[in-house]
PDB file of C-alpha atoms in Angstrom:
ATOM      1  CA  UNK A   1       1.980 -65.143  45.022  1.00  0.00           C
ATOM      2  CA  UNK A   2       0.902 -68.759  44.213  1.00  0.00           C
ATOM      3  CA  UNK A   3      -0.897 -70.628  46.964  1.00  0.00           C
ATOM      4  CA  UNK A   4      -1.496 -74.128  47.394  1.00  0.00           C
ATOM      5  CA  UNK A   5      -4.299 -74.902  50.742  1.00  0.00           C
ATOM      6  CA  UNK A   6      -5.119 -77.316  52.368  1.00  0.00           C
ATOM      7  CA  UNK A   7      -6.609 -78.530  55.212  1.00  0.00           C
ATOM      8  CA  UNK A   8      -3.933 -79.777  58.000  1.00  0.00           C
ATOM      9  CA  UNK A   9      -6.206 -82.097  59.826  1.00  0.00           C
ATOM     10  CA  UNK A  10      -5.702 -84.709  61.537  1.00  0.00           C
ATOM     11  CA  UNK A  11      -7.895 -86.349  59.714  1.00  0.00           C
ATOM     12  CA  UNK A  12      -8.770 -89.550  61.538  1.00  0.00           C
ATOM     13  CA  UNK A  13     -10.032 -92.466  59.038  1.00  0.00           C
ATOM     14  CA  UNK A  14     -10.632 -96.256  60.422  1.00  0.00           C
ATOM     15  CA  UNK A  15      -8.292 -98.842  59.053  1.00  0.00           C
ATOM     16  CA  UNK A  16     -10.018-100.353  55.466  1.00  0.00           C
ATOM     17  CA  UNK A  17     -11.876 -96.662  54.871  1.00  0.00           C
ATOM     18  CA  UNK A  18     -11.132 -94.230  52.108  1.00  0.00           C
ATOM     19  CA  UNK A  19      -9.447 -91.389  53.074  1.00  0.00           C
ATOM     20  CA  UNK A  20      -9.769 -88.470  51.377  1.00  0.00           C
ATOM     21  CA  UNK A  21      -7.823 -85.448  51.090  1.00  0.00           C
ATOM     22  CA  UNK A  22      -8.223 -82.525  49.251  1.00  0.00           C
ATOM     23  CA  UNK A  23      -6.191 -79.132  47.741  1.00  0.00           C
ATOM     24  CA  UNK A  24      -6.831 -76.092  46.256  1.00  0.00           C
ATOM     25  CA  UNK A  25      -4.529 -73.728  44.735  1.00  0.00           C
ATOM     26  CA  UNK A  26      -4.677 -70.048  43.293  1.00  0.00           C
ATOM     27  CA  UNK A  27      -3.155 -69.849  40.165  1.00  0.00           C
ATOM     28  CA  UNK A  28      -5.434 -71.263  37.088  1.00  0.00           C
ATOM     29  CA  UNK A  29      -2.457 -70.813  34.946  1.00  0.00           C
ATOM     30  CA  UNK A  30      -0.791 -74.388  36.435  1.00  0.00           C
ATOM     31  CA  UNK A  31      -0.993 -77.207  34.537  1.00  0.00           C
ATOM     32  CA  UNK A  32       0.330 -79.811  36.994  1.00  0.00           C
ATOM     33  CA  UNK A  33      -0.374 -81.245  40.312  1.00  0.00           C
ATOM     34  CA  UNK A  34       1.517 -84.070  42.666  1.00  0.00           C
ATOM     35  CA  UNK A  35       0.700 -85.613  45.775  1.00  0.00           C
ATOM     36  CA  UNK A  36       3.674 -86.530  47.973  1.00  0.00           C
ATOM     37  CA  UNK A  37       3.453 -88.491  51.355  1.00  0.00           C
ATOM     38  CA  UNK A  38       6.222 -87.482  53.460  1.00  0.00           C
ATOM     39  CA  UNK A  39       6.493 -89.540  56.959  1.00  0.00           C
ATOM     40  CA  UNK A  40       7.816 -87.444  59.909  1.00  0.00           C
ATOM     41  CA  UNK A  41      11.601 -86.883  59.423  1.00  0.00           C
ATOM     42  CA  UNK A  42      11.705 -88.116  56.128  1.00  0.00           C
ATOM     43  CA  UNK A  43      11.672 -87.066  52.725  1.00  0.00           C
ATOM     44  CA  UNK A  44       8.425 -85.848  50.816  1.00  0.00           C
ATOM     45  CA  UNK A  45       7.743 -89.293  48.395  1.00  0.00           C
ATOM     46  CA  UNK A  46       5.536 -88.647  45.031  1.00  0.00           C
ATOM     47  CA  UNK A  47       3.298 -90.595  45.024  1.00  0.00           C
ATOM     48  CA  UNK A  48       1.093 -89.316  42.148  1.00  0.00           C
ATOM     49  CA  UNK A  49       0.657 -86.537  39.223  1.00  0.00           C
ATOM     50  CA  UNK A  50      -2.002 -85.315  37.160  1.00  0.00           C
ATOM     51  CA  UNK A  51      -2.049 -82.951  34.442  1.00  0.00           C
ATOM     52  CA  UNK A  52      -5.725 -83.367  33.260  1.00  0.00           C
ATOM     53  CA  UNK A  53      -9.384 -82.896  34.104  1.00  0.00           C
ATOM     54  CA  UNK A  54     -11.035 -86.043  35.789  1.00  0.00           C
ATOM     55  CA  UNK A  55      -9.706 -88.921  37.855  1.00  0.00           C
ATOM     56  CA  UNK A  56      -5.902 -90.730  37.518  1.00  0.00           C
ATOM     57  CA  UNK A  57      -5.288 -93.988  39.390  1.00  0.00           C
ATOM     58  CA  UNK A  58      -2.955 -95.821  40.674  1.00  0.00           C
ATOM     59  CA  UNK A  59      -3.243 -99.075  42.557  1.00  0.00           C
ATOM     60  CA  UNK A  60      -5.132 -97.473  46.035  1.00  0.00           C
ATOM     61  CA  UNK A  61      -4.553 -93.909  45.148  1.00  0.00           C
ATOM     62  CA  UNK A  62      -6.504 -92.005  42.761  1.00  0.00           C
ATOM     63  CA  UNK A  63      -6.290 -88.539  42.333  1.00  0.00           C
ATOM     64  CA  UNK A  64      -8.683 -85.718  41.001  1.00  0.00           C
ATOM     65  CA  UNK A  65      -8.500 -82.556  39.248  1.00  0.00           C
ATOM     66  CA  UNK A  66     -10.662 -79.896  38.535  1.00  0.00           C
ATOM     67  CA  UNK A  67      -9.177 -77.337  36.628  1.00  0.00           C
ATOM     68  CA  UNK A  68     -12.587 -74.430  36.656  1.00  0.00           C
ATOM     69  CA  UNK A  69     -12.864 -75.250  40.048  1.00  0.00           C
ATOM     70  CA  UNK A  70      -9.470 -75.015  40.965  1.00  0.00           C
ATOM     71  CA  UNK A  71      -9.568 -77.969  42.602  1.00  0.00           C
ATOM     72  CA  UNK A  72      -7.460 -81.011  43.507  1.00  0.00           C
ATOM     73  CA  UNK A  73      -7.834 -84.223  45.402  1.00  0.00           C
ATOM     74  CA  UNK A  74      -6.368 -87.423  46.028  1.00  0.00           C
ATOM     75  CA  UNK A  75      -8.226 -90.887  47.524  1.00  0.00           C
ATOM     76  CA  UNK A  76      -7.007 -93.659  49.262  1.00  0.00           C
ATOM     77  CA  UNK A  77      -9.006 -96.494  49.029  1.00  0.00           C
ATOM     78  CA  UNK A  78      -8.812 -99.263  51.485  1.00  0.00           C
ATOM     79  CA  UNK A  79      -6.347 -97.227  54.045  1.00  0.00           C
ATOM     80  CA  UNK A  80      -3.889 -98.806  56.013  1.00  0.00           C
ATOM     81  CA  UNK A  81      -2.022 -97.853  59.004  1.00  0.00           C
ATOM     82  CA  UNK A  82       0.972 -97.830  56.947  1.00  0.00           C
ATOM     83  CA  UNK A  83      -0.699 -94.602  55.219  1.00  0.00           C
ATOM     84  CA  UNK A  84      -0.602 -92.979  58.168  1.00  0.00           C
ATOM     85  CA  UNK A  85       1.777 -89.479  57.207  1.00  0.00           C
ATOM     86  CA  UNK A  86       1.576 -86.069  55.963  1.00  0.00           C
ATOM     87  CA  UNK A  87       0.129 -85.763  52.238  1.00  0.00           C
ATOM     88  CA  UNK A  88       1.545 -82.176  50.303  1.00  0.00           C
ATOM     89  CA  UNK A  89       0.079 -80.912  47.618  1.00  0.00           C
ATOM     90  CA  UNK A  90       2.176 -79.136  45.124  1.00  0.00           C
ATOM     91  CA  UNK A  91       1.797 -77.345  42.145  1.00  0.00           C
ATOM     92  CA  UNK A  92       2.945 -75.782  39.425  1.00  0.00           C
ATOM     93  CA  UNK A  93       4.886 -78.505  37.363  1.00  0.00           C
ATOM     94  CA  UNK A  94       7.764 -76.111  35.618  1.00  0.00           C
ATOM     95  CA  UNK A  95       8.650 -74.258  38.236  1.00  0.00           C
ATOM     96  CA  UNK A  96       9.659 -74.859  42.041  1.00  0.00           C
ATOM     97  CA  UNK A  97       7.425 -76.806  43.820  1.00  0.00           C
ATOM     98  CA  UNK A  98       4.828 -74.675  45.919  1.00  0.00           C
ATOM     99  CA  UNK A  99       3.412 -76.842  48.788  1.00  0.00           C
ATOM    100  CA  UNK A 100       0.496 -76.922  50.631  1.00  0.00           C
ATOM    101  CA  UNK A 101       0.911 -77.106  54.458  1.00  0.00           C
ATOM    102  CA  UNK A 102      -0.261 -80.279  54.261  1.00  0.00           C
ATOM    103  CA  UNK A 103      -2.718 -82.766  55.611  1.00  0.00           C
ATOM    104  CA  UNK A 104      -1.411 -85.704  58.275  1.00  0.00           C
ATOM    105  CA  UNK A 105      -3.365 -88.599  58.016  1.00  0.00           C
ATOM    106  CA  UNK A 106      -3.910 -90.766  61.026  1.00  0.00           C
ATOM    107  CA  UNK A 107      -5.312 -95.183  59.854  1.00  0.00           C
ATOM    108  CA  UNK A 108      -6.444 -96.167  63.311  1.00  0.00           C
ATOM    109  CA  UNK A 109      -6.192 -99.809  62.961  1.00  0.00           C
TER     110      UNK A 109
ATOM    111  CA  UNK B   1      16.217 -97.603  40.588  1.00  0.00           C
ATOM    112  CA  UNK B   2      18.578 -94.932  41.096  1.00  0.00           C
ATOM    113  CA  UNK B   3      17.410 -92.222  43.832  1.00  0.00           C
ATOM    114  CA  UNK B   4      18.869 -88.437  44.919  1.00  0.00           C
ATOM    115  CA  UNK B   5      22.034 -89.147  46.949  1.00  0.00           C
ATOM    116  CA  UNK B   6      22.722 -85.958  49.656  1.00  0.00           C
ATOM    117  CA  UNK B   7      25.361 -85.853  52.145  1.00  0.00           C
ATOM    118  CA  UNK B   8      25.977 -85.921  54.997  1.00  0.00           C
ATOM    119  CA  UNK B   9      22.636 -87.253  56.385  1.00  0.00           C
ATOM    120  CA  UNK B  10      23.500 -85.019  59.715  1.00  0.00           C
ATOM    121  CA  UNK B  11      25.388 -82.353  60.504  1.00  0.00           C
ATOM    122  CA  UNK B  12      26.184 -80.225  63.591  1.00  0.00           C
ATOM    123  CA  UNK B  13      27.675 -76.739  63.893  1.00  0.00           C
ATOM    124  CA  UNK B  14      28.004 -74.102  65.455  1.00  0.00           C
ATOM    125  CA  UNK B  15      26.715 -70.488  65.051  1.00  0.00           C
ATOM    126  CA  UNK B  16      28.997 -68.633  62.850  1.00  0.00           C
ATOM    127  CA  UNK B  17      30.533 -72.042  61.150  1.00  0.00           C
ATOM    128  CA  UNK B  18      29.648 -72.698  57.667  1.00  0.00           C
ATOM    129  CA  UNK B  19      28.303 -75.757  56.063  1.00  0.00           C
ATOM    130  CA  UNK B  20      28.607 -77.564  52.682  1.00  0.00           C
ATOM    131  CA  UNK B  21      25.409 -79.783  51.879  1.00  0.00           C
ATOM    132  CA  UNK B  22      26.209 -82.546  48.790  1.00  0.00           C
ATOM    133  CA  UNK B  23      23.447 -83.337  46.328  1.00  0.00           C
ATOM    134  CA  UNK B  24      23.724 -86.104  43.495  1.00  0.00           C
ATOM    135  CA  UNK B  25      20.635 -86.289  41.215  1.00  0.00           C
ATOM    136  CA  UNK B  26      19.018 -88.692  39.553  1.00  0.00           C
ATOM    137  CA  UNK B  27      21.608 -89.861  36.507  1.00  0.00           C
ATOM    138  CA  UNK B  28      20.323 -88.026  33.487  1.00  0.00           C
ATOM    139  CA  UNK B  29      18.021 -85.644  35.462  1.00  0.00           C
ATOM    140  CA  UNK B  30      19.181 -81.984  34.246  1.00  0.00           C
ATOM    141  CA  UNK B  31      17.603 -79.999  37.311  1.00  0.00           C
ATOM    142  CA  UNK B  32      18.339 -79.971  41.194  1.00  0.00           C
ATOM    143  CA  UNK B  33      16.303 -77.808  43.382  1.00  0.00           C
ATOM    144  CA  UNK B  34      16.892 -77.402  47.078  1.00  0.00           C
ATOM    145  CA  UNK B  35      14.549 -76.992  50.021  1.00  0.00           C
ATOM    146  CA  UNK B  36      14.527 -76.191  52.998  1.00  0.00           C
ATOM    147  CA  UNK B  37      12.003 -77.552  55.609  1.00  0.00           C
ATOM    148  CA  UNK B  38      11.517 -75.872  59.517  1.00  0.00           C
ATOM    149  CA  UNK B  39       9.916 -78.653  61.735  1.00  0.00           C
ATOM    150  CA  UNK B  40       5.900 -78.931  61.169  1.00  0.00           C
ATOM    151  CA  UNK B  41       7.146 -76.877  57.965  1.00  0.00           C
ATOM    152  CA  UNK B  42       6.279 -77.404  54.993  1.00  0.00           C
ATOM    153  CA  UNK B  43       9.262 -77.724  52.396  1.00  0.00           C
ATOM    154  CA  UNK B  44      10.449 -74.352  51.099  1.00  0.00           C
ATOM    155  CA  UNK B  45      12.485 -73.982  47.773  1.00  0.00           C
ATOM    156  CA  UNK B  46      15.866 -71.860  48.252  1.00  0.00           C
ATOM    157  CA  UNK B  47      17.431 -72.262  44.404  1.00  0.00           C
ATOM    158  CA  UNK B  48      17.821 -74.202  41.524  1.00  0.00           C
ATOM    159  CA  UNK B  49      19.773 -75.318  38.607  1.00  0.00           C
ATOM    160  CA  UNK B  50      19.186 -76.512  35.212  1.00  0.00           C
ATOM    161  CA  UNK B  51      22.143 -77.520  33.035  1.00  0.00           C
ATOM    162  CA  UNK B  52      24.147 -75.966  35.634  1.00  0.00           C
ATOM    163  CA  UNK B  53      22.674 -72.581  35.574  1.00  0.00           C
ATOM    164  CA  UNK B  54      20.557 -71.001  38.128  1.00  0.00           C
ATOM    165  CA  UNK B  55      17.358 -70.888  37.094  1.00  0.00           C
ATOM    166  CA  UNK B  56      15.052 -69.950  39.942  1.00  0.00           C
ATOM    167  CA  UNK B  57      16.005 -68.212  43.291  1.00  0.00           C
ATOM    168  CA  UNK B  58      13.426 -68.556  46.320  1.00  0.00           C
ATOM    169  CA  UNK B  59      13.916 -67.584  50.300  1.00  0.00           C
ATOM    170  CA  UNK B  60      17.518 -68.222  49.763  1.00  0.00           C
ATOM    171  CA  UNK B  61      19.834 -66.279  52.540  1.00  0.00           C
ATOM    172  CA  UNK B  62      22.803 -63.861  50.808  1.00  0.00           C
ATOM    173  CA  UNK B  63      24.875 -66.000  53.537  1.00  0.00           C
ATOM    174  CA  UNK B  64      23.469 -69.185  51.337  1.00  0.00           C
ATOM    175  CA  UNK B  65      25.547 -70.166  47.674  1.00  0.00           C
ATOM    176  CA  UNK B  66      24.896 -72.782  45.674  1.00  0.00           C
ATOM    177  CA  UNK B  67      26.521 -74.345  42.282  1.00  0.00           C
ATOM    178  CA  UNK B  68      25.504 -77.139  39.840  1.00  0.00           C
ATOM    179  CA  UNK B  69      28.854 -78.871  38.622  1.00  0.00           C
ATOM    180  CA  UNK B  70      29.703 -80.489  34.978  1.00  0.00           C
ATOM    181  CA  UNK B  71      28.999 -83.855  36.378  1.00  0.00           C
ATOM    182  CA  UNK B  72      25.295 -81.885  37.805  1.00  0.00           C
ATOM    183  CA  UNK B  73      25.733 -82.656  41.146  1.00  0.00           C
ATOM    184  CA  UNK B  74      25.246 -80.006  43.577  1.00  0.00           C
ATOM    185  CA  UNK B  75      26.449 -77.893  46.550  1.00  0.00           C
ATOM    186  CA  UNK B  76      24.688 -76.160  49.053  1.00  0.00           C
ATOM    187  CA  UNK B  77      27.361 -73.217  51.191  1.00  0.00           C
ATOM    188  CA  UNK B  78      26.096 -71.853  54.250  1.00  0.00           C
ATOM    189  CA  UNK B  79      28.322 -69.184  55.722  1.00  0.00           C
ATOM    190  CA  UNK B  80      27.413 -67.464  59.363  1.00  0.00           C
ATOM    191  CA  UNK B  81      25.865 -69.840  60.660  1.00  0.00           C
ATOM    192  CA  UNK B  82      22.525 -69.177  63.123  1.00  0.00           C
ATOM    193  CA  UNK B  83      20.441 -70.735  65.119  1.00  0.00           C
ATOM    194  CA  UNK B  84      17.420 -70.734  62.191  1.00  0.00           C
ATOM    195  CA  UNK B  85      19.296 -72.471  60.014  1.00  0.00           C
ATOM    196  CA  UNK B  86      18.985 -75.700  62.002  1.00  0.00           C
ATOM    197  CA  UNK B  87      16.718 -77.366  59.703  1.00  0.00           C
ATOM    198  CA  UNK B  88      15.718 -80.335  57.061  1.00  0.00           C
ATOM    199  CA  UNK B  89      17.843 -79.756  53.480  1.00  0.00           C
ATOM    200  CA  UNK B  90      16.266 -81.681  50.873  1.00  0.00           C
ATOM    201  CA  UNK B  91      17.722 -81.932  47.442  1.00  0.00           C
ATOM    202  CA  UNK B  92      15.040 -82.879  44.291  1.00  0.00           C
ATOM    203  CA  UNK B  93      16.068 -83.487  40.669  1.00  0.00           C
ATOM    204  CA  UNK B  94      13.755 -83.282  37.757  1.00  0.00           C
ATOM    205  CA  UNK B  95      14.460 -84.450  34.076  1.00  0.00           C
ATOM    206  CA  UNK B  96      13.110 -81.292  32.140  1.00  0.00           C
ATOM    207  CA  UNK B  97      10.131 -81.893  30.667  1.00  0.00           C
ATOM    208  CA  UNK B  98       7.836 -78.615  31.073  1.00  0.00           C
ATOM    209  CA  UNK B  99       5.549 -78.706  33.139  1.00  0.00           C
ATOM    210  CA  UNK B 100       5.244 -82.367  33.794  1.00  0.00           C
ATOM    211  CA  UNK B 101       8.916 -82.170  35.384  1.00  0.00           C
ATOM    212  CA  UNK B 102       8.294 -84.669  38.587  1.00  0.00           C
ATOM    213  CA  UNK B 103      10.854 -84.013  41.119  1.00  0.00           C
ATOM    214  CA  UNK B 104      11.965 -86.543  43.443  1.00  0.00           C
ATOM    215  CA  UNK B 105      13.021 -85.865  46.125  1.00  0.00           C
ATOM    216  CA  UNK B 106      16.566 -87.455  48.206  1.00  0.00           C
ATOM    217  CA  UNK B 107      16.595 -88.693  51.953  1.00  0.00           C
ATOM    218  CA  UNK B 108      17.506 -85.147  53.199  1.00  0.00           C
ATOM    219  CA  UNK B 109      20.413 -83.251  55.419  1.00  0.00           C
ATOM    220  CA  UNK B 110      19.443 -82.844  58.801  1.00  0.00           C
ATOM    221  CA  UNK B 111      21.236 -79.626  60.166  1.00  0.00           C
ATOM    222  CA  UNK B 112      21.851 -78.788  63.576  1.00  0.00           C
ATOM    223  CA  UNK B 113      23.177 -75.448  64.926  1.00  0.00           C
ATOM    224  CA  UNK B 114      24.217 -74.826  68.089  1.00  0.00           C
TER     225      UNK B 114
END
């Protein structure tokens, strides 16, 4: 069975902080790794991929994987309320998504 | 840009009803995968189709059908209707492309039994 964990918080970060949230996952076989934000009630909204070792950003987001540790992050620099939501972690890429549980973010202006 | 269409947005029943749940991907995505999603839940993946073929089958109920047409969109039965079943139905479509298939995800199907 694949897992995906992560830690459900809240996490609590001031308003202009970096938040950061992190993911690990059981299978070393996957090869891909996204990063919705789903706000409550609404749809989970990708916000970013990686397939490689090292860092991938994007605007205020950058996101981190490391594959021999199994290991898989994503950063938000200069937070906003705005960011304030659940972040999933999924993985693998080509099959079904399996999500983590999730992490809710709270930007206390 | 073009996003996942699903209707209805909300639906009530009642137990033992059934339910039909619309999906219309992403034009020219080939896959459609549906979820379901508990509250504090996170999403869980009931089937999906590729060129309008299953391809994967998850936590789907037997009282739970779904088909991928010719023009890809998709449909969601529910038969004998219970209370569990009241629950967020999202829709995603993919364009195939391995295993860097994003899926995106469409605003959702809020069900209600009662």
């Amino acid at each position: 069975q694949k897992e995906v964990e992560q830690n459900s918080g809240p996490l609590s970060v001031p308003e202009g902080a970096i938040a950061s949230l992190n993911c690990t996952y059981s299978d070393r076989g996957s090869q891909s790794f996204f990063w919705y934000r789903q706000y409550s009630g609404k749809s989970p909204e990708l916000i970013m991929s990686i397939y490689s070792n090292g860092d991938k950003e994007d605007g205020r987001f950058t996101a981190q994987l490391n594959k021999a540790s199994q290991y898989v992050s994503l950063l938000i620099r200069d937070s906003q309320p705005s960011d304030s939501a659940t972040y999933l972690c999924a993985a693998p890429g080509n099959t079904p998504l399996v999500f983590g549980k999730g992490t809710r973010l709270s930007v206390i202006a | 840009a073009a996003g996942v269409i699903q209707s209805p947005r909300h639906l009530i029943k009642e137990k033992r009803e059934t339910a039909t749940l619309k999906c219309y991907p992403i034009p020219r995505h080939d896959t459609v995968y549906w979820y379901q999603q508990g509250p504090g839940q996170d999403p869980q993946f009931l089937i999906s189709f590729y060129e309008k073929m299953q391809s994967d089958k998850g936590s789907i109920p037997d009282r739970f059908s779904a088909q991928q047409f010719s023009d890809y969109h998709s449909e969601l039965n529910m038969s004998s209707l219970e209370l569990g079943d009241s629950a967020l139905y999202f829709c995603a479509s993919s364009f195939n492309r391995g295993h860097k298939n994003e899926q995106f995800f469409g605003p959702g199907t809020r069900l209600t039994v009662l």
